[in-house]
Amino acid sequence: MNYFPDEVLEHIFDFVTSQRDRNSVSQVCKPWYKIESSSRPKVFVGNCYAISPQRVIERFPGLKSITLKGKPHFADFNLVPHDWGGFVYPWIEAFARKSVGLEELKLKRMIISDECLELISRSFPNFKSLVLVSCDGFTTDGLAAIASNCRFLRELDLQENDVEDHRGHWLSCFPDTCTSLVSLNFACLKGEVNLAALERLIARSPNLRSLRLNHAVPLDVLQSILIRAPHLVDLGVGSYVNDPDSETYNKLVMAIRNCMSVKSLSGFLEVAPPCLSAFHLICPNLTSLNLSYAPGIHGTELIKLIRHCRKLQRLWILDCIGDGGLEVVASTCKDLQEIRVFPSDPYIGNAAVTEAGLVALSSGCPKLHSILYFCQQMTNAALITVAKNCPNFTRFRLCILDPTKPDAETNQPFDEGFGAIVHSCKGLRRLSMAGLLTDQVFLYIGMHAKQLEMLSIAFAGNTDKGMQYLLNGCKKLRKLEIRDCPFGNAALLMDVGKYETMRSLWMSSCEVTLEACKSLAKKMPRLNVEIINENDQMDVSADDRQKVEKMFLYRTLAGRRKDAPEFVWTL
Amino acid sequence: MGGGAAYENDLNFKATELRLGLPGTGCTNEEQAVSGAKNNKRPLLETREERGSKGKSDPQHDDQETDPAPKARIVGWPPIRSYRKNSLQPKKAEAEAAAGMYVKVSMDGAPYLRKIDLKVYKGYPELLKALENMFKLTIGEYSEREGYKGSEYAPTYEDKEGDWMLVGDVPWDMFLTSCKKLRIMKGSEARGLGCGV
């Protein structure tokens, strides 16, 4: 390979796009490492504390696009204090200082301030794409800065963020010269938006293909937007309440008739179900449908809609669709690959779906490989059937609303059911389990789940053996998160080297003591072992034998982080 | 506007119970015997901010005499994002609206706010009387031309469009549907509303 000039190698590497493949390429030899590193445009950092921004810039001077993830996954469920960390400012500040030609920024579970957004908007002249997922710390003022200053902005995608809304002026901040928008998603904004500015923006964005509106955009504005943007591929409807007989509704039907390129539909944040029939026209083209934020739609209306969606590949829905509705999905959507069924009322616990719906999906949809299913009850028999019907699962997440409920028919734990899943689905990469579970299920997982990368466990297992089976058997495990399980020090310390092969481990409400955590931290200098102690002040002289409430450990080349708040103790 | 789960009454304690145990039993010993496994589960955690974030704390379920098992809700369960949980809350808000219509009441200079249920009052006179009692002040007589004269206080409310309006201008029913919160203005600010209108 020394015969090829660098430029040729670089050109060849351009065709290698996945981060994993590029990592492999860079490990072949020193020259390849140099060339690959200097030319890599897209960098993915799964844990923002695993490496310092300076090191990333040094290694990848040509970086144009970066994805950063911050808080641990369990932060989604309020298990991590809000200001634990995940601040993006140091990264942006470093990029700005070193004049990195940043064009794309994607953040997940991070804290980003208005100052940071403003810094981004002023420091990177070619900035094109901002994607924020489950982030917080900013207001619509920060969005105004992005709108005003990023002259070539193509994508502004806000997914499920907690944004402080200072009312809708930010939309008016897009200058008249801004015509480059391809994707705009502000569905998560809680406040009003300037509707006239929105319409004008859309009218001057001929490349707009993806638009997701928030609840403040009513039906009549939707109709006029659709007229101006007939080439939309992805539409998120805002507020959809109107009398089906009105003139506006009829105009909407005409407008929808024009939008036959729409393949992905979501939103319906407020909805009068009789109006849904307007969308039956584009349903036959849909490959993706997300109605999981539309709590007002009855099962019968959902079913009517679904019957038209023969090409659906991805469906996110609420459990009010019922087992019967899932049977309709199974018989209609033969191309279905991913489904998520969310609880419409998490507290009452009257999930309308059971094992019957799951089995129906598994028998009707041969291409199904990714599922998230919240249900009231489950049986081992059903899981075994599902495993037989669908050996191609890559992601399998089941949640029974009562966390330690056993098999509804036999009262047995779900060891055999999940055992069947991991045995049959040899490509399983992500698993999340539910219900009553003993150490046995972990034995099965350790034995069979050879491709497993991420595992979430709650209220499961009996002894340390459970966790030991996992750590021993799952060679590709990267993220392990455990809550309320009786795993303790013996399991934690069994194979300390293992944690350097993983991104992170979360353990809360388990049997691990401070002493074991300290011992682990001492043995493994390249791990940060954090104890999160919200309620008490950090008691350095605390009894080592006390149990640790929350521990989060992760491998890192950056050492102990300097921005940890008082209640986080890095051992 | 209905949804999947029916609401018989808001606080359906039995149905919301989350406990460690087989369905129909309250006794962990039985569970151990059936599953044949030792159960080393830790006691459930009390909830914290999760309840607070809903803006209305649910009372502890201490009054159930039959069931010895813990009834506290589990923190971070079920595992769905807060964003999603909050988006489902509108259903709860609907139920609350049917039960009562609580709005915040602030008074200029007071250290903390109060909340009142507008549904309890049949009209403006009753509402104003209640406000006078709550904050120990006099609001005066309403007149269309001059607002509230005879006192340095003026009751105002924020409507759905975010504007601050004088209480009393619109019919009571319209007021009920548009009032988001109340503010008792004091002093010169208050006088501005009544003058020369």
Short mmCIF file of N, CA and C in Angstrom, two decimals, chain A residues 76-79 108-109 133-134 160-161 167 187-188 271 292-293 295-298 316 318 320 342-348 350 374 399-406 411-413 436 438 458-462 483-484 486 509-511 534-535 547 549-550, chain B residues 1-10 12 15-23 31 34-35 37-45 48-50 53-54 73-85 87-92 158 160-162 180:
data_model
loop_
_atom_site.label_atom_id
_atom_site.label_comp_id
_atom_site.label_asym_id
_atom_site.label_seq_id
_atom_site.Cartn_x
_atom_site.Cartn_y
_atom_site.Cartn_z
N ASP A 76 -33.08 9.94 31.12
CA ASP A 76 -34.40 10.10 30.48
C ASP A 76 -35.52 9.83 31.47
N PHE A 77 -35.25 9.03 32.49
CA PHE A 77 -36.30 8.62 33.42
C PHE A 77 -36.13 9.29 34.77
N ASN A 78 -35.49 10.46 34.76
CA ASN A 78 -35.34 11.23 36.00
C ASN A 78 -34.47 10.56 37.05
N LEU A 79 -33.61 9.65 36.65
CA LEU A 79 -32.75 9.01 37.64
C LEU A 79 -31.43 9.76 37.83
N LYS A 108 -27.03 14.78 21.97
CA LYS A 108 -28.08 14.02 22.64
C LYS A 108 -27.85 14.06 24.16
N ARG A 109 -28.90 14.41 24.88
CA ARG A 109 -28.83 14.48 26.35
C ARG A 109 -27.69 15.36 26.83
N VAL A 133 -31.29 16.54 20.51
CA VAL A 133 -32.21 15.49 20.97
C VAL A 133 -32.15 15.42 22.49
N SER A 134 -33.30 15.60 23.14
CA SER A 134 -33.38 15.51 24.60
C SER A 134 -32.37 16.39 25.30
N GLU A 160 -37.74 16.58 21.09
CA GLU A 160 -38.02 16.30 22.50
C GLU A 160 -37.11 17.06 23.46
N ASN A 161 -36.83 18.34 23.16
CA ASN A 161 -36.03 19.13 24.07
C ASN A 161 -36.91 19.92 25.02
N ARG A 167 -41.53 33.07 23.52
CA ARG A 167 -42.47 33.45 22.45
C ARG A 167 -41.81 33.53 21.08
N ALA A 187 -41.36 20.91 16.72
CA ALA A 187 -42.55 20.33 17.36
C ALA A 187 -42.51 20.40 18.88
N CYS A 188 -41.33 20.42 19.46
CA CYS A 188 -41.26 20.37 20.92
C CYS A 188 -41.40 21.73 21.57
N VAL A 271 -55.90 16.87 18.48
CA VAL A 271 -56.58 16.36 17.29
C VAL A 271 -58.05 16.10 17.51
N SER A 292 -47.61 8.78 18.42
CA SER A 292 -47.44 8.52 19.84
C SER A 292 -47.59 9.77 20.70
N TYR A 293 -47.75 10.94 20.05
CA TYR A 293 -48.00 12.15 20.81
C TYR A 293 -49.42 12.63 20.67
N PRO A 295 -52.70 11.79 22.08
CA PRO A 295 -53.44 10.99 23.03
C PRO A 295 -54.95 10.99 22.80
N GLY A 296 -55.43 11.89 21.91
CA GLY A 296 -56.88 11.99 21.77
C GLY A 296 -57.50 11.06 20.76
N ILE A 297 -56.72 10.20 20.14
CA ILE A 297 -57.28 9.39 19.05
C ILE A 297 -57.71 8.02 19.56
N HIS A 298 -58.96 7.68 19.32
CA HIS A 298 -59.47 6.38 19.72
C HIS A 298 -58.89 5.26 18.89
N TRP A 316 -44.93 4.28 15.33
CA TRP A 316 -44.89 4.61 16.76
C TRP A 316 -46.31 4.96 17.15
N LEU A 318 -49.71 4.71 20.36
CA LEU A 318 -50.08 4.55 21.76
C LEU A 318 -50.87 3.25 21.94
N CYS A 320 -53.57 2.63 23.11
CA CYS A 320 -55.03 2.63 22.94
C CYS A 320 -55.44 1.99 21.62
N PHE A 342 -46.41 2.78 23.00
CA PHE A 342 -46.22 3.51 24.26
C PHE A 342 -47.48 3.47 25.11
N PRO A 343 -47.33 3.59 26.43
CA PRO A 343 -48.52 3.59 27.28
C PRO A 343 -49.23 4.93 27.18
N SER A 344 -50.54 4.92 27.03
CA SER A 344 -51.26 6.19 26.96
C SER A 344 -51.55 6.74 28.34
N ASP A 345 -51.46 5.89 29.34
CA ASP A 345 -51.61 6.39 30.68
C ASP A 345 -50.70 5.63 31.62
N PRO A 346 -49.49 6.11 31.80
CA PRO A 346 -48.48 5.36 32.54
C PRO A 346 -48.83 5.14 34.00
N TYR A 347 -49.66 6.01 34.57
CA TYR A 347 -49.86 5.91 36.00
C TYR A 347 -50.99 4.97 36.36
N ILE A 348 -52.05 5.01 35.60
CA ILE A 348 -53.17 4.14 35.94
C ILE A 348 -52.81 2.70 35.68
N ASN A 350 -53.43 0.87 32.98
CA ASN A 350 -54.40 0.07 32.25
C ASN A 350 -53.99 -0.05 30.80
N PHE A 374 -44.75 -1.50 25.53
CA PHE A 374 -45.23 -1.34 26.90
C PHE A 374 -46.55 -2.08 27.03
N CYS A 399 -41.53 -3.77 28.21
CA CYS A 399 -41.74 -3.20 29.54
C CYS A 399 -43.14 -3.55 30.03
N ILE A 400 -43.19 -4.28 31.11
CA ILE A 400 -44.48 -4.55 31.74
C ILE A 400 -44.67 -3.48 32.82
N LEU A 401 -45.82 -2.83 32.82
CA LEU A 401 -45.99 -1.67 33.70
C LEU A 401 -45.79 -2.00 35.17
N ASP A 402 -46.13 -3.19 35.58
CA ASP A 402 -45.83 -3.64 36.93
C ASP A 402 -44.49 -4.37 36.85
N PRO A 403 -43.43 -3.78 37.40
CA PRO A 403 -42.07 -4.26 37.07
C PRO A 403 -41.70 -5.67 37.51
N THR A 404 -42.42 -6.25 38.46
CA THR A 404 -42.00 -7.60 38.87
C THR A 404 -43.14 -8.61 38.66
N LYS A 405 -43.98 -8.29 37.71
CA LYS A 405 -45.12 -9.18 37.46
C LYS A 405 -44.64 -10.46 36.77
N PRO A 406 -45.11 -11.61 37.18
CA PRO A 406 -44.70 -12.84 36.53
C PRO A 406 -45.59 -13.17 35.32
N ASN A 411 -47.61 -17.82 36.33
CA ASN A 411 -46.99 -17.19 37.51
C ASN A 411 -45.50 -17.45 37.63
N GLN A 412 -44.89 -17.96 36.59
CA GLN A 412 -43.45 -18.20 36.59
C GLN A 412 -42.70 -16.93 36.18
N PRO A 413 -41.41 -16.86 36.51
CA PRO A 413 -40.60 -15.76 35.98
C PRO A 413 -40.43 -15.90 34.47
N LEU A 436 -40.92 -10.44 36.28
CA LEU A 436 -40.18 -11.23 37.25
C LEU A 436 -39.07 -12.01 36.55
N THR A 438 -35.17 -14.17 37.25
CA THR A 438 -34.18 -14.68 38.21
C THR A 438 -32.79 -14.70 37.57
N ALA A 458 -33.99 -4.00 35.24
CA ALA A 458 -34.60 -3.38 36.42
C ALA A 458 -35.32 -4.44 37.22
N PHE A 459 -35.15 -4.41 38.53
CA PHE A 459 -35.88 -5.31 39.43
C PHE A 459 -35.74 -6.77 39.02
N ALA A 460 -34.52 -7.19 38.69
CA ALA A 460 -34.33 -8.56 38.22
C ALA A 460 -33.18 -9.23 38.95
N GLY A 461 -33.15 -10.55 38.88
CA GLY A 461 -32.03 -11.32 39.42
C GLY A 461 -32.16 -11.60 40.91
N ASN A 462 -31.28 -12.53 41.37
CA ASN A 462 -31.30 -12.90 42.79
C ASN A 462 -29.97 -12.69 43.48
N ARG A 483 -30.82 -1.14 37.51
CA ARG A 483 -31.42 -0.46 38.66
C ARG A 483 -32.20 -1.45 39.50
N ASP A 484 -32.13 -1.26 40.80
CA ASP A 484 -32.92 -2.08 41.72
C ASP A 484 -32.73 -3.57 41.51
N PRO A 486 -30.28 -7.04 42.97
CA PRO A 486 -29.45 -7.42 44.12
C PRO A 486 -28.03 -7.81 43.72
N SER A 509 -29.46 1.68 43.18
CA SER A 509 -30.27 0.88 44.10
C SER A 509 -29.91 -0.59 44.03
N CYS A 510 -28.62 -0.87 43.95
CA CYS A 510 -28.15 -2.26 43.99
C CYS A 510 -27.44 -2.49 45.32
N GLU A 511 -26.61 -3.54 45.38
CA GLU A 511 -25.98 -3.88 46.66
C GLU A 511 -24.51 -3.52 46.71
N GLU A 534 -27.43 12.69 45.65
CA GLU A 534 -28.18 13.94 45.64
C GLU A 534 -28.53 14.49 46.99
N ASN A 535 -28.91 13.61 47.91
CA ASN A 535 -29.55 14.11 49.12
C ASN A 535 -28.57 14.57 50.18
N LYS A 547 -23.98 1.23 51.38
CA LYS A 547 -24.32 0.96 49.98
C LYS A 547 -24.35 2.26 49.20
N GLU A 549 -25.92 4.55 46.41
CA GLU A 549 -27.24 4.68 45.81
C GLU A 549 -27.18 4.71 44.28
N LYS A 550 -26.26 5.52 43.75
CA LYS A 550 -26.12 5.60 42.29
C LYS A 550 -24.65 5.66 41.91
N MET B 1 -63.47 14.60 24.09
CA MET B 1 -62.23 14.02 23.53
C MET B 1 -61.78 12.89 24.43
N GLY B 2 -62.02 11.71 24.00
CA GLY B 2 -61.69 10.57 24.87
C GLY B 2 -60.34 10.00 24.55
N GLY B 3 -59.92 9.05 25.30
CA GLY B 3 -58.61 8.43 25.05
C GLY B 3 -58.70 6.96 25.30
N GLY B 4 -57.59 6.32 25.48
CA GLY B 4 -57.62 4.87 25.65
C GLY B 4 -58.16 4.48 27.01
N ALA B 5 -57.57 5.01 28.06
CA ALA B 5 -57.96 4.57 29.40
C ALA B 5 -59.09 5.43 29.93
N ALA B 6 -60.09 4.80 30.44
CA ALA B 6 -61.24 5.56 30.94
C ALA B 6 -60.96 6.06 32.34
N TYR B 7 -61.53 7.15 32.68
CA TYR B 7 -61.38 7.73 34.00
C TYR B 7 -62.67 7.55 34.76
N GLU B 8 -62.67 6.65 35.72
CA GLU B 8 -63.89 6.59 36.52
C GLU B 8 -63.85 7.69 37.56
N ASN B 9 -62.76 7.72 38.27
CA ASN B 9 -62.50 8.89 39.10
C ASN B 9 -61.00 9.13 39.07
N ASP B 10 -60.58 10.37 39.37
CA ASP B 10 -59.17 10.72 39.22
C ASP B 10 -58.26 9.84 40.05
N ASN B 12 -57.76 6.88 41.49
CA ASN B 12 -58.10 5.46 41.56
C ASN B 12 -56.94 4.71 42.17
N ALA B 15 -56.00 0.95 41.41
CA ALA B 15 -55.48 0.69 40.07
C ALA B 15 -54.07 1.22 39.89
N THR B 16 -53.74 2.29 40.62
CA THR B 16 -52.42 2.88 40.41
C THR B 16 -51.36 2.20 41.26
N GLU B 17 -51.77 1.31 42.11
CA GLU B 17 -50.84 0.64 43.00
C GLU B 17 -49.76 -0.09 42.23
N LEU B 18 -48.53 0.15 42.63
CA LEU B 18 -47.44 -0.62 42.06
C LEU B 18 -46.82 -1.39 43.21
N ARG B 19 -46.83 -2.67 43.17
CA ARG B 19 -46.23 -3.36 44.28
C ARG B 19 -45.44 -4.57 43.82
N LEU B 20 -44.55 -4.99 44.66
CA LEU B 20 -43.77 -6.18 44.40
C LEU B 20 -44.58 -7.36 44.90
N GLY B 21 -45.06 -8.16 44.01
CA GLY B 21 -45.84 -9.29 44.49
C GLY B 21 -46.68 -9.84 43.37
N LEU B 22 -47.15 -11.04 43.54
CA LEU B 22 -48.00 -11.65 42.53
C LEU B 22 -49.34 -10.94 42.51
N PRO B 23 -49.97 -10.94 41.38
CA PRO B 23 -51.30 -10.34 41.34
C PRO B 23 -52.23 -11.06 42.30
N GLU B 31 -45.05 -15.40 47.00
CA GLU B 31 -44.34 -15.22 45.74
C GLU B 31 -43.09 -16.06 45.71
N VAL B 34 -43.86 -19.78 45.11
CA VAL B 34 -44.25 -20.13 43.74
C VAL B 34 -43.07 -20.08 42.79
N SER B 35 -42.29 -19.05 42.86
CA SER B 35 -41.21 -18.91 41.88
C SER B 35 -40.01 -19.75 42.26
N ALA B 37 -37.62 -18.96 43.97
CA ALA B 37 -36.37 -18.19 43.97
C ALA B 37 -36.35 -17.26 45.16
N LYS B 38 -35.17 -16.98 45.62
CA LYS B 38 -35.06 -16.06 46.75
C LYS B 38 -35.26 -14.65 46.26
N ASN B 39 -36.02 -13.92 47.02
CA ASN B 39 -36.34 -12.57 46.57
C ASN B 39 -35.60 -11.56 47.43
N ASN B 40 -34.55 -11.01 46.89
CA ASN B 40 -33.77 -10.05 47.64
C ASN B 40 -34.07 -8.62 47.27
N LYS B 41 -35.29 -8.37 46.84
CA LYS B 41 -35.61 -7.03 46.38
C LYS B 41 -35.47 -6.02 47.49
N ARG B 42 -35.01 -4.86 47.12
CA ARG B 42 -34.93 -3.77 48.09
C ARG B 42 -36.27 -3.10 48.19
N PRO B 43 -36.50 -2.40 49.29
CA PRO B 43 -37.78 -1.67 49.41
C PRO B 43 -37.86 -0.60 48.34
N LEU B 44 -39.09 -0.31 47.96
CA LEU B 44 -39.30 0.69 46.93
C LEU B 44 -38.89 2.06 47.42
N LEU B 45 -38.44 2.87 46.49
CA LEU B 45 -38.05 4.23 46.84
C LEU B 45 -39.27 5.13 46.85
N ARG B 48 -39.98 11.60 44.26
CA ARG B 48 -39.57 12.96 44.63
C ARG B 48 -40.08 13.95 43.60
N GLU B 49 -39.14 14.44 42.76
CA GLU B 49 -39.54 15.49 41.83
C GLU B 49 -40.61 15.03 40.86
N GLU B 50 -40.61 13.74 40.63
CA GLU B 50 -41.53 13.25 39.61
C GLU B 50 -42.94 13.70 39.90
N SER B 53 -43.28 17.61 39.64
CA SER B 53 -43.32 18.18 38.30
C SER B 53 -44.72 18.19 37.72
N LYS B 54 -45.59 17.38 38.27
CA LYS B 54 -46.95 17.40 37.74
C LYS B 54 -47.73 18.57 38.31
N ARG B 73 -45.13 5.15 44.53
CA ARG B 73 -44.78 4.99 43.13
C ARG B 73 -43.26 4.93 43.04
N ILE B 74 -42.79 4.22 42.05
CA ILE B 74 -41.35 4.03 41.90
C ILE B 74 -40.78 5.18 41.08
N VAL B 75 -39.65 5.71 41.52
CA VAL B 75 -39.00 6.78 40.77
C VAL B 75 -38.58 6.26 39.41
N GLY B 76 -38.80 7.07 38.40
CA GLY B 76 -38.31 6.69 37.08
C GLY B 76 -39.00 5.49 36.49
N TRP B 77 -40.23 5.23 36.92
CA TRP B 77 -40.96 4.09 36.36
C TRP B 77 -42.37 4.53 35.99
N PRO B 78 -42.95 4.10 34.89
CA PRO B 78 -42.31 3.29 33.85
C PRO B 78 -41.27 4.08 33.09
N PRO B 79 -40.36 3.39 32.44
CA PRO B 79 -39.25 4.06 31.76
C PRO B 79 -39.68 4.74 30.47
N ILE B 80 -40.36 5.88 30.62
CA ILE B 80 -40.60 6.71 29.45
C ILE B 80 -40.09 8.11 29.73
N ARG B 81 -39.68 8.78 28.67
CA ARG B 81 -39.07 10.10 28.84
C ARG B 81 -40.04 11.09 29.44
N SER B 82 -39.53 12.00 30.28
CA SER B 82 -40.39 13.02 30.90
C SER B 82 -41.14 13.79 29.84
N TYR B 83 -40.46 14.06 28.74
CA TYR B 83 -41.10 14.81 27.67
C TYR B 83 -42.37 14.11 27.22
N ARG B 84 -42.30 12.80 27.10
CA ARG B 84 -43.45 12.03 26.65
C ARG B 84 -44.51 11.99 27.75
N LYS B 85 -44.06 11.80 28.97
CA LYS B 85 -45.01 11.77 30.10
C LYS B 85 -45.78 13.08 30.15
N SER B 87 -46.39 15.10 27.75
CA SER B 87 -47.30 15.30 26.63
C SER B 87 -48.58 14.51 26.82
N LEU B 88 -48.55 13.52 27.69
CA LEU B 88 -49.78 12.78 27.97
C LEU B 88 -50.59 13.46 29.05
N GLN B 89 -49.97 14.39 29.77
CA GLN B 89 -50.64 15.05 30.89
C GLN B 89 -51.90 15.79 30.50
N PRO B 90 -51.99 16.29 29.26
CA PRO B 90 -53.24 16.97 28.91
C PRO B 90 -54.48 16.18 29.30
N LYS B 91 -54.37 14.86 29.27
CA LYS B 91 -55.54 14.08 29.67
C LYS B 91 -55.83 14.29 31.14
N LYS B 92 -54.77 14.33 31.92
CA LYS B 92 -54.96 14.57 33.35
C LYS B 92 -55.52 15.97 33.55
N GLU B 158 -54.65 37.20 33.12
CA GLU B 158 -53.97 36.96 31.86
C GLU B 158 -54.85 36.05 31.01
N LYS B 160 -55.87 33.97 27.25
CA LYS B 160 -55.21 32.93 26.44
C LYS B 160 -54.21 33.51 25.47
N GLU B 161 -54.41 34.80 25.11
CA GLU B 161 -53.46 35.40 24.17
C GLU B 161 -52.29 36.06 24.87
N GLY B 162 -52.27 35.96 26.20
CA GLY B 162 -51.14 36.51 26.94
C GLY B 162 -51.31 37.96 27.33
N LYS B 180 -56.24 32.57 32.56
CA LYS B 180 -55.15 31.64 32.83
C LYS B 180 -54.54 31.88 34.20
#
